Tab-separated table of C-alpha atoms in Angstrom:
chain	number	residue	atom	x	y	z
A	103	UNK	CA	-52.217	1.922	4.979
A	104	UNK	CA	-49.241	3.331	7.360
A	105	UNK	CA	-47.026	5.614	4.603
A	106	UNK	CA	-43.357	4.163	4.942
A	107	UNK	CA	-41.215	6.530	6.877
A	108	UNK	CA	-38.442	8.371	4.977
A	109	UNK	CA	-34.948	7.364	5.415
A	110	UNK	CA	-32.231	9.198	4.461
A	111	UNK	CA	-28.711	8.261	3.509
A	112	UNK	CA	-24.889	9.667	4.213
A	113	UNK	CA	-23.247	10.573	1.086
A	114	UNK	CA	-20.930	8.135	-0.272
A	115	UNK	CA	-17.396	9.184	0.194
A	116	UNK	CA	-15.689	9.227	-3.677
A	117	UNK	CA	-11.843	8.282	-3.452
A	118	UNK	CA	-9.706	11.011	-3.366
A	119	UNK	CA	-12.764	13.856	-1.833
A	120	UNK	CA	-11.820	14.950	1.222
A	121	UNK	CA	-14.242	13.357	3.164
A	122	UNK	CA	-12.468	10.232	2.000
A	123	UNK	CA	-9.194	11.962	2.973
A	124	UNK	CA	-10.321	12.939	6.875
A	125	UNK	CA	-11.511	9.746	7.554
A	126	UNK	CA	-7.945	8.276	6.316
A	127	UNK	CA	-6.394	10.591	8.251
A	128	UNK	CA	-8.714	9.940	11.743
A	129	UNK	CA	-8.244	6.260	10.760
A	130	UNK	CA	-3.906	6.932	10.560
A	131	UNK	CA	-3.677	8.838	13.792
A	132	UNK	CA	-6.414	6.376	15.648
A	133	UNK	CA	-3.971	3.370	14.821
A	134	UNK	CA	-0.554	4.988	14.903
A	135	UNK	CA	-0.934	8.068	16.609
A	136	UNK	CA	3.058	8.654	17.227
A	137	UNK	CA	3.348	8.913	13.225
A	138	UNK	CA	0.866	11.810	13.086
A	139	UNK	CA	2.844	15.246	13.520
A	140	UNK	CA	-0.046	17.712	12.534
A	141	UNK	CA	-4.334	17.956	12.962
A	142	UNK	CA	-5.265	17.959	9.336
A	143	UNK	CA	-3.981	16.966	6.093
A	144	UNK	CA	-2.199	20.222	4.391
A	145	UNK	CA	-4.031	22.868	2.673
A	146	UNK	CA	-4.014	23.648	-0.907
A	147	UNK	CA	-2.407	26.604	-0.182
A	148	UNK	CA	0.989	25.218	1.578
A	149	UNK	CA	0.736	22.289	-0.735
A	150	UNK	CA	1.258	24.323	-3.534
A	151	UNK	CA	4.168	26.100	-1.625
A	152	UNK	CA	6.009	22.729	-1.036
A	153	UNK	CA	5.261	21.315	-3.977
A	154	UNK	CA	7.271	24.615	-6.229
A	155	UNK	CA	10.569	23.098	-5.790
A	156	UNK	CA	9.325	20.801	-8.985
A	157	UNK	CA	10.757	21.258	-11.742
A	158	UNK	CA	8.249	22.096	-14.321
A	159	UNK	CA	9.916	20.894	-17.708
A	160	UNK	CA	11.831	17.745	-18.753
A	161	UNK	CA	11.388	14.447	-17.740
A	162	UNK	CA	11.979	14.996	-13.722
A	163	UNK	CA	11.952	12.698	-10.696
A	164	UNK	CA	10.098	13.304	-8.078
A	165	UNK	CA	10.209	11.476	-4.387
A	166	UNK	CA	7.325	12.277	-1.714
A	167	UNK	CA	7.961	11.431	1.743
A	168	UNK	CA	5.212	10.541	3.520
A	169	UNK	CA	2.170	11.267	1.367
A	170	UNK	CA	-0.126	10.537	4.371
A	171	UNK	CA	-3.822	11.187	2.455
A	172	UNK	CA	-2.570	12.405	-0.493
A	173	UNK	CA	-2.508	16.314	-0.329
A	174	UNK	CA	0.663	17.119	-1.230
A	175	UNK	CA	0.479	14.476	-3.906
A	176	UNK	CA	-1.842	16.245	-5.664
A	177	UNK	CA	0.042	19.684	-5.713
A	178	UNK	CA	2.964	18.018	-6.886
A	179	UNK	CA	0.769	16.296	-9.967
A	180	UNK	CA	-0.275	19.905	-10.736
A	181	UNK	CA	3.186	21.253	-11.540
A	182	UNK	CA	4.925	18.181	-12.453
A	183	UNK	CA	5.578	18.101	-16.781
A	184	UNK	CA	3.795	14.849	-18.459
A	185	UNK	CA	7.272	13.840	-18.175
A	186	UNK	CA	7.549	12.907	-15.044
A	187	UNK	CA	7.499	10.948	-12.527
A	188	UNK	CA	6.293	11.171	-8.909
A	189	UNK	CA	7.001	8.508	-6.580
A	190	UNK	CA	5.230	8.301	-2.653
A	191	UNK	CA	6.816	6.866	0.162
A	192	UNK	CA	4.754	5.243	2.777
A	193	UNK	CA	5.314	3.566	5.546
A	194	UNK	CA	1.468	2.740	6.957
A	195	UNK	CA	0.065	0.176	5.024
A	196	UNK	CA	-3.490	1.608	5.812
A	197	UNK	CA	-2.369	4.840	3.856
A	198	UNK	CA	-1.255	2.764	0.691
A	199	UNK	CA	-4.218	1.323	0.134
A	200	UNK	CA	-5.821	4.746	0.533
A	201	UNK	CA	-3.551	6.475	-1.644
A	202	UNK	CA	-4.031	3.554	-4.442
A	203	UNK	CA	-7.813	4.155	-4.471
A	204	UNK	CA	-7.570	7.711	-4.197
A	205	UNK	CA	-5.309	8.239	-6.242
A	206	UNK	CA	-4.708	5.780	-8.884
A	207	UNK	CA	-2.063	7.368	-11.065
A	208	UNK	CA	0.365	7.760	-7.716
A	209	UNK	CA	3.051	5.417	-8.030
A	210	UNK	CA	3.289	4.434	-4.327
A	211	UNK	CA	6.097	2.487	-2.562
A	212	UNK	CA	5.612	0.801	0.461
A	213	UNK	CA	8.616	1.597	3.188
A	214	UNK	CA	10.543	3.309	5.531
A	215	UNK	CA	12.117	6.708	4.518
A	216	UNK	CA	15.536	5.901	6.193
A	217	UNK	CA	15.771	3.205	3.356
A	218	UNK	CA	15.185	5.353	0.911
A	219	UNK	CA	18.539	4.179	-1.099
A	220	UNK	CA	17.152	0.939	-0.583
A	221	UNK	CA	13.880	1.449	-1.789
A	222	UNK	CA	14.357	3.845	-5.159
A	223	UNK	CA	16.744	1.370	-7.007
A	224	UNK	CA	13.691	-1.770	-7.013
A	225	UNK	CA	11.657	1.095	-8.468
A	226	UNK	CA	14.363	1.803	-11.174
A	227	UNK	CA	14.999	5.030	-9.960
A	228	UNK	CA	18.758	6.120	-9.992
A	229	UNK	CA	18.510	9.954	-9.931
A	230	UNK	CA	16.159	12.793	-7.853
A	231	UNK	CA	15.553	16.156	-9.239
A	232	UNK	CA	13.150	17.200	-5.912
A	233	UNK	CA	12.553	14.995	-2.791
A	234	UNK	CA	9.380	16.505	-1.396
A	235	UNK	CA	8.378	15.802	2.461
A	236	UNK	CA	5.167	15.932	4.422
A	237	UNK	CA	6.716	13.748	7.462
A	238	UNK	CA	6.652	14.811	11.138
A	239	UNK	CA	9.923	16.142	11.916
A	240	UNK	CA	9.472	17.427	15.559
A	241	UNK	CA	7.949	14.288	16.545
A	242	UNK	CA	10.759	11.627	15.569
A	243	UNK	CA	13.823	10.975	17.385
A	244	UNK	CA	16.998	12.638	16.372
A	245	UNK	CA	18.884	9.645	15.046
A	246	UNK	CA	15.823	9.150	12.231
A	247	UNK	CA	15.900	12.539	11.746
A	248	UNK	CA	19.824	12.078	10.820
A	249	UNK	CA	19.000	8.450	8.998
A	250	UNK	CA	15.810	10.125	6.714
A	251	UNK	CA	18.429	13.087	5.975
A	252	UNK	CA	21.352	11.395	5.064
A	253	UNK	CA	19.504	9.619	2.336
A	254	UNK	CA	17.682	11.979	0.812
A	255	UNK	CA	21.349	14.159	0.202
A	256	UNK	CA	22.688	10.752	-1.171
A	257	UNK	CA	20.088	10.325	-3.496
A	258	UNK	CA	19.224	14.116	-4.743
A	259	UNK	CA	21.437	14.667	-8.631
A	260	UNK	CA	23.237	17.718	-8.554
A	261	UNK	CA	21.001	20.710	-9.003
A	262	UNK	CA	18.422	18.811	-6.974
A	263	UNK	CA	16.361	20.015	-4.069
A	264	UNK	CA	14.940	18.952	-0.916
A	265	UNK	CA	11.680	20.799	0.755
A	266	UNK	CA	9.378	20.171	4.016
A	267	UNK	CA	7.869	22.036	6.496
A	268	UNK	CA	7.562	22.826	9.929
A	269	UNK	CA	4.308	23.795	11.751
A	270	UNK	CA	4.846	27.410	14.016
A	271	UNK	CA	3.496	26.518	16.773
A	272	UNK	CA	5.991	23.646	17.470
A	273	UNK	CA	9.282	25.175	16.268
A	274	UNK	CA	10.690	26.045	20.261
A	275	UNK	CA	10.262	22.066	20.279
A	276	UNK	CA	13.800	20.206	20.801
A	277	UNK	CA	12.955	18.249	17.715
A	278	UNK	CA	11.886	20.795	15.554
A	279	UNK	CA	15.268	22.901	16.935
A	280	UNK	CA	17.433	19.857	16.207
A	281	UNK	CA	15.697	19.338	12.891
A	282	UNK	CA	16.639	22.689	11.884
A	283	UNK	CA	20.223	22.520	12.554
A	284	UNK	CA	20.632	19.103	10.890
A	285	UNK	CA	19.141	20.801	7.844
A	286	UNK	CA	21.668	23.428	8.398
A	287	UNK	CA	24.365	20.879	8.491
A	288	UNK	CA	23.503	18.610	5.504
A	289	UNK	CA	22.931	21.761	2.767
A	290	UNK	CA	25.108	24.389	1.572
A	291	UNK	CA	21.724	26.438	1.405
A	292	UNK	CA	18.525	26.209	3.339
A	293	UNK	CA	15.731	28.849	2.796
A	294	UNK	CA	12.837	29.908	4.996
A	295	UNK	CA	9.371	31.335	3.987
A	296	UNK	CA	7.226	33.719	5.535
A	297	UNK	CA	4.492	31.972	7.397
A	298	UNK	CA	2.006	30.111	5.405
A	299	UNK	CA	-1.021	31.481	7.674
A	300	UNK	CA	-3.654	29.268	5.532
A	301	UNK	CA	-2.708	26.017	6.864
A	302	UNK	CA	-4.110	24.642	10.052
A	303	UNK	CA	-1.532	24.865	12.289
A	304	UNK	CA	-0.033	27.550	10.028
A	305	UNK	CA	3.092	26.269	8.660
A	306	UNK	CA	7.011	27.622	7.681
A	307	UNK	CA	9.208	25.984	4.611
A	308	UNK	CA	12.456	24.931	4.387
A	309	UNK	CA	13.877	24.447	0.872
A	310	UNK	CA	17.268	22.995	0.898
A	311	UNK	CA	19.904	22.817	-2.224
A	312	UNK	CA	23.374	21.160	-2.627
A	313	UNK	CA	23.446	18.531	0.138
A	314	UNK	CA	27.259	18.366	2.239
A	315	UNK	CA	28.006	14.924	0.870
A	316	UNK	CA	30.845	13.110	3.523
């Protein structure tokens, strides 16, 4: 009798592991490759960074542009109090459907950041303590650039705060440059980090209080 031959199997990918999360991202950047600004989802470590503009007491709201597979969610859900409440904003319908089997307890809205006022009232949201942004700056054209910002300064509460980032390698591009003095524009106060060199491309921050409200 011929012995059967072995076979052997890929692991299964578990939602939320980050096989699960490459292959969401591959899948994103396959279908809509002019949304994709960066090579890899964010590291843990400039995650982390973004994410400590949360307030850590209270009862605080929380808005995440562009949660893409779901690392900067995560950081965010590590700091935020059992309080509060984190809201995603996504625009690919692909990435939804990830981020609702990856992560379950993400409450994730379906939409276009430059509706944002639109969007946060049908969720029953009328204040923001920390709007928190993994979107593509460089990459988007300056009036959604303008658009995305204007909203998020209408919609922060007083006290509230507004962080992203902005790869190194692409900060001589005219977007990134234009980005960077419409942040100057819209806040009485924009900070830069150091380089956050474990990140791949390695990565700057800009935290931004006390939007110029026309």
């Amino acid at each position: 009798m011929t012995p059967e031959r072995a076979t052997t199997q890929a692991p299964a990918e578990r939602p939320g592991s980050v096989l699960a999360d490459y292959r969401a991202f591959v899948e994103r950047a396959v279908r809509n490759p002019s949304s994709v600004g960066a090579v890899a989802p964010s590291s843990p470590a400039l995650a982390d960074r973004i994410a400590a503009v949360v307030p850590s007491s209270g009862d605080p709201v929380v808005v995440e542009l562009g949660p893409g597979t779901g690392a900067l969610s995560r950081a965010i859900a590590r700091r935020l109090p059992e309080g509060g409440r984190h809201v995603a904003i996504e625009v690919d319908p692909g990435m939804v459907d990830h981020l609702n089997r990856a992560l379950p307890w993400l409450e994730v809205v379906q939409g276009d950041a430059a509706r944002l006022g639109e969007l946060l009232p049908g969720a029953g949201i009328e204040r923001v303590d920390a709007v928190v942004s993994g979107l593509p700056w460089s990459i988007f054209p300056g009036r959604l650039q303008e658009d995305i910002l204007q909203q998020v300064g209408a919609v922060l509460a007083p006290g509230g705060a507004f962080t992203t980032f902005a790869y190194v390698h692409a900060l001589g591009m005219t977007g990134a440059r234009e980005f960077r003095r419409r942040l100057d524009r819209g806040f009485d106060e924009v900070l830069t980090s150091h380089t956050v060199w474990r990140n791949v491309p390695p990565a700057r921050i800009y935290a931004c209080r006390r939007p110029r409200r026309a």
